[in-house]
Amino acid sequence: MATPLEFARVSDLIPSMHVRYVVKLKILRRYRCSSSLDTLQLVLSDDKGDRIQATIGEGYVANVSSRLIEGRWIFIKYFDLVNAVGSFRLTLHDYKICWELETSCWKIGPLASGDDFGFVQFEDIIGGFRDPNFSVDLVGRLVSINDFDHSDPGDYGCQQLYLELENEA
């Protein structure tokens, strides 16, 4: 018997052997990482603003990259959910979506409009109230750009660029 498909929100996504999820998500951010493997990383959000990371491995990037445009709403089915681990995570979700051979997606109409950001305060970062292993939304005036760190390329083989921002509050 086939595993049933179930529509789900990001907050409901957990690995299951008995359910295959179908999700409707907005692509907030996408970027390529090249290390030993070429991957496409996505930050996705549902209509409630809950976010999840997605990883598309090198075997699938060429087939789907042109359809995955920032700001576009998509419908995704037949994907895997794995633990979101590493020294740098794009979302607070415990799991991330991993593309598989049978994963399919297509464009849908917008499900929500408005602000997709969850800005944090400078003071929360400086005071240590934010986990440095998670990305955050922050606005400030760019003061300087420093060299990236050659010693630790990170989990994904991405270069690190250090930006100095100033709070103009």
PDB file of N, CA and C in Angstrom, residues 27-63:
ATOM      1  N   ILE A  27       9.853  30.732  -1.341  1.00  0.00           N
ATOM      2  CA  ILE A  27      11.316  30.727  -1.329  1.00  0.00           C
ATOM      3  C   ILE A  27      11.786  32.101  -0.867  1.00  0.00           C
ATOM      4  N   LEU A  28      12.300  32.165   0.352  1.00  0.00           N
ATOM      5  CA  LEU A  28      12.777  33.434   0.902  1.00  0.00           C
ATOM      6  C   LEU A  28      14.198  33.733   0.458  1.00  0.00           C
ATOM      7  N   ARG A  29      15.038  32.701   0.429  1.00  0.00           N
ATOM      8  CA  ARG A  29      16.452  32.889   0.111  1.00  0.00           C
ATOM      9  C   ARG A  29      16.993  31.619  -0.523  1.00  0.00           C
ATOM     10  N   ARG A  30      17.895  31.773  -1.467  1.00  0.00           N
ATOM     11  CA  ARG A  30      18.571  30.627  -2.078  1.00  0.00           C
ATOM     12  C   ARG A  30      20.020  30.988  -2.334  1.00  0.00           C
ATOM     13  N   TYR A  31      20.897  30.011  -2.169  1.00  0.00           N
ATOM     14  CA  TYR A  31      22.304  30.218  -2.502  1.00  0.00           C
ATOM     15  C   TYR A  31      22.971  28.885  -2.767  1.00  0.00           C
ATOM     16  N   ARG A  32      24.039  28.928  -3.537  1.00  0.00           N
ATOM     17  CA  ARG A  32      24.805  27.732  -3.887  1.00  0.00           C
ATOM     18  C   ARG A  32      25.986  27.612  -2.950  1.00  0.00           C
ATOM     19  N   CYS A  33      26.306  26.393  -2.589  1.00  0.00           N
ATOM     20  CA  CYS A  33      27.506  26.102  -1.812  1.00  0.00           C
ATOM     21  C   CYS A  33      28.323  25.088  -2.579  1.00  0.00           C
ATOM     22  N   SER A  34      29.580  25.393  -2.735  1.00  0.00           N
ATOM     23  CA  SER A  34      30.480  24.478  -3.436  1.00  0.00           C
ATOM     24  C   SER A  34      31.590  24.064  -2.492  1.00  0.00           C
ATOM     25  N   SER A  35      31.619  22.819  -2.183  1.00  0.00           N
ATOM     26  CA  SER A  35      32.734  22.232  -1.426  1.00  0.00           C
ATOM     27  C   SER A  35      33.087  20.980  -2.206  1.00  0.00           C
ATOM     28  N   SER A  36      33.094  19.848  -1.573  1.00  0.00           N
ATOM     29  CA  SER A  36      33.286  18.619  -2.337  1.00  0.00           C
ATOM     30  C   SER A  36      32.013  18.301  -3.123  1.00  0.00           C
ATOM     31  N   LEU A  37      30.872  18.811  -2.658  1.00  0.00           N
ATOM     32  CA  LEU A  37      29.592  18.639  -3.342  1.00  0.00           C
ATOM     33  C   LEU A  37      28.998  20.009  -3.642  1.00  0.00           C
ATOM     34  N   ASP A  38      28.403  20.154  -4.796  1.00  0.00           N
ATOM     35  CA  ASP A  38      27.735  21.393  -5.176  1.00  0.00           C
ATOM     36  C   ASP A  38      26.274  21.273  -4.758  1.00  0.00           C
ATOM     37  N   THR A  39      25.827  22.101  -3.809  1.00  0.00           N
ATOM     38  CA  THR A  39      24.451  22.032  -3.335  1.00  0.00           C
ATOM     39  C   THR A  39      23.778  23.387  -3.470  1.00  0.00           C
ATOM     40  N   LEU A  40      22.458  23.348  -3.508  1.00  0.00           N
ATOM     41  CA  LEU A  40      21.651  24.554  -3.476  1.00  0.00           C
ATOM     42  C   LEU A  40      20.937  24.559  -2.136  1.00  0.00           C
ATOM     43  N   GLN A  41      21.071  25.643  -1.388  1.00  0.00           N
ATOM     44  CA  GLN A  41      20.437  25.778  -0.081  1.00  0.00           C
ATOM     45  C   GLN A  41      19.279  26.763  -0.205  1.00  0.00           C
ATOM     46  N   LEU A  42      18.145  26.437   0.427  1.00  0.00           N
ATOM     47  CA  LEU A  42      16.969  27.300   0.394  1.00  0.00           C
ATOM     48  C   LEU A  42      16.492  27.585   1.807  1.00  0.00           C
ATOM     49  N   VAL A  43      15.963  28.783   2.011  1.00  0.00           N
ATOM     50  CA  VAL A  43      15.196  29.097   3.210  1.00  0.00           C
ATOM     51  C   VAL A  43      13.762  29.251   2.728  1.00  0.00           C
ATOM     52  N   LEU A  44      12.871  28.413   3.267  1.00  0.00           N
ATOM     53  CA  LEU A  44      11.481  28.367   2.839  1.00  0.00           C
ATOM     54  C   LEU A  44      10.565  28.756   3.983  1.00  0.00           C
ATOM     55  N   SER A  45       9.403  29.331   3.653  1.00  0.00           N
ATOM     56  CA  SER A  45       8.457  29.771   4.671  1.00  0.00           C
ATOM     57  C   SER A  45       7.041  29.420   4.237  1.00  0.00           C
ATOM     58  N   ASP A  46       6.204  29.025   5.207  1.00  0.00           N
ATOM     59  CA  ASP A  46       4.800  28.788   4.874  1.00  0.00           C
ATOM     60  C   ASP A  46       4.003  30.077   5.065  1.00  0.00           C
ATOM     61  N   ASP A  47       2.697  30.005   4.878  1.00  0.00           N
ATOM     62  CA  ASP A  47       1.865  31.207   4.950  1.00  0.00           C
ATOM     63  C   ASP A  47       1.735  31.767   6.364  1.00  0.00           C
ATOM     64  N   LYS A  48       2.171  31.020   7.369  1.00  0.00           N
ATOM     65  CA  LYS A  48       2.171  31.511   8.756  1.00  0.00           C
ATOM     66  C   LYS A  48       3.511  32.125   9.144  1.00  0.00           C
ATOM     67  N   GLY A  49       4.504  32.033   8.254  1.00  0.00           N
ATOM     68  CA  GLY A  49       5.824  32.602   8.526  1.00  0.00           C
ATOM     69  C   GLY A  49       6.820  31.637   9.134  1.00  0.00           C
ATOM     70  N   ASP A  50       6.416  30.388   9.359  1.00  0.00           N
ATOM     71  CA  ASP A  50       7.351  29.392   9.890  1.00  0.00           C
ATOM     72  C   ASP A  50       8.328  28.995   8.795  1.00  0.00           C
ATOM     73  N   ARG A  51       9.590  28.843   9.170  1.00  0.00           N
ATOM     74  CA  ARG A  51      10.658  28.604   8.196  1.00  0.00           C
ATOM     75  C   ARG A  51      11.292  27.231   8.352  1.00  0.00           C
ATOM     76  N   ILE A  52      11.813  26.743   7.215  1.00  0.00           N
ATOM     77  CA  ILE A  52      12.565  25.497   7.196  1.00  0.00           C
ATOM     78  C   ILE A  52      13.624  25.607   6.104  1.00  0.00           C
ATOM     79  N   GLN A  53      14.746  24.961   6.338  1.00  0.00           N
ATOM     80  CA  GLN A  53      15.828  24.925   5.353  1.00  0.00           C
ATOM     81  C   GLN A  53      15.603  23.748   4.412  1.00  0.00           C
ATOM     82  N   ALA A  54      16.053  23.893   3.179  1.00  0.00           N
ATOM     83  CA  ALA A  54      16.032  22.785   2.221  1.00  0.00           C
ATOM     84  C   ALA A  54      17.399  22.682   1.565  1.00  0.00           C
ATOM     85  N   THR A  55      17.821  21.456   1.303  1.00  0.00           N
ATOM     86  CA  THR A  55      19.086  21.194   0.623  1.00  0.00           C
ATOM     87  C   THR A  55      18.805  20.375  -0.629  1.00  0.00           C
ATOM     88  N   ILE A  56      19.352  20.856  -1.734  1.00  0.00           N
ATOM     89  CA  ILE A  56      19.219  20.145  -3.002  1.00  0.00           C
ATOM     90  C   ILE A  56      20.615  19.713  -3.410  1.00  0.00           C
ATOM     91  N   GLY A  57      20.832  18.413  -3.458  1.00  0.00           N
ATOM     92  CA  GLY A  57      22.147  17.864  -3.770  1.00  0.00           C
ATOM     93  C   GLY A  57      22.551  18.076  -5.213  1.00  0.00           C
ATOM     94  N   GLU A  58      23.847  17.870  -5.470  1.00  0.00           N
ATOM     95  CA  GLU A  58      24.407  18.167  -6.788  1.00  0.00           C
ATOM     96  C   GLU A  58      23.745  17.392  -7.916  1.00  0.00           C
ATOM     97  N   GLY A  59      23.208  16.240  -7.644  1.00  0.00           N
ATOM     98  CA  GLY A  59      22.553  15.462  -8.686  1.00  0.00           C
ATOM     99  C   GLY A  59      21.230  16.035  -9.160  1.00  0.00           C
ATOM    100  N   TYR A  60      20.653  16.956  -8.369  1.00  0.00           N
ATOM    101  CA  TYR A  60      19.333  17.497  -8.692  1.00  0.00           C
ATOM    102  C   TYR A  60      19.354  18.989  -9.016  1.00  0.00           C
ATOM    103  N   VAL A  61      20.447  19.673  -8.677  1.00  0.00           N
ATOM    104  CA  VAL A  61      20.524  21.130  -8.833  1.00  0.00           C
ATOM    105  C   VAL A  61      20.233  21.562 -10.263  1.00  0.00           C
ATOM    106  N   ALA A  62      20.861  20.938 -11.232  1.00  0.00           N
ATOM    107  CA  ALA A  62      20.697  21.348 -12.631  1.00  0.00           C
ATOM    108  C   ALA A  62      19.246  21.227 -13.096  1.00  0.00           C
ATOM    109  N   ASN A  63      18.522  20.244 -12.585  1.00  0.00           N
ATOM    110  CA  ASN A  63      17.142  20.018 -13.019  1.00  0.00           C
ATOM    111  C   ASN A  63      16.147  21.016 -12.451  1.00  0.00           C
TER     112      ASN A  63
END
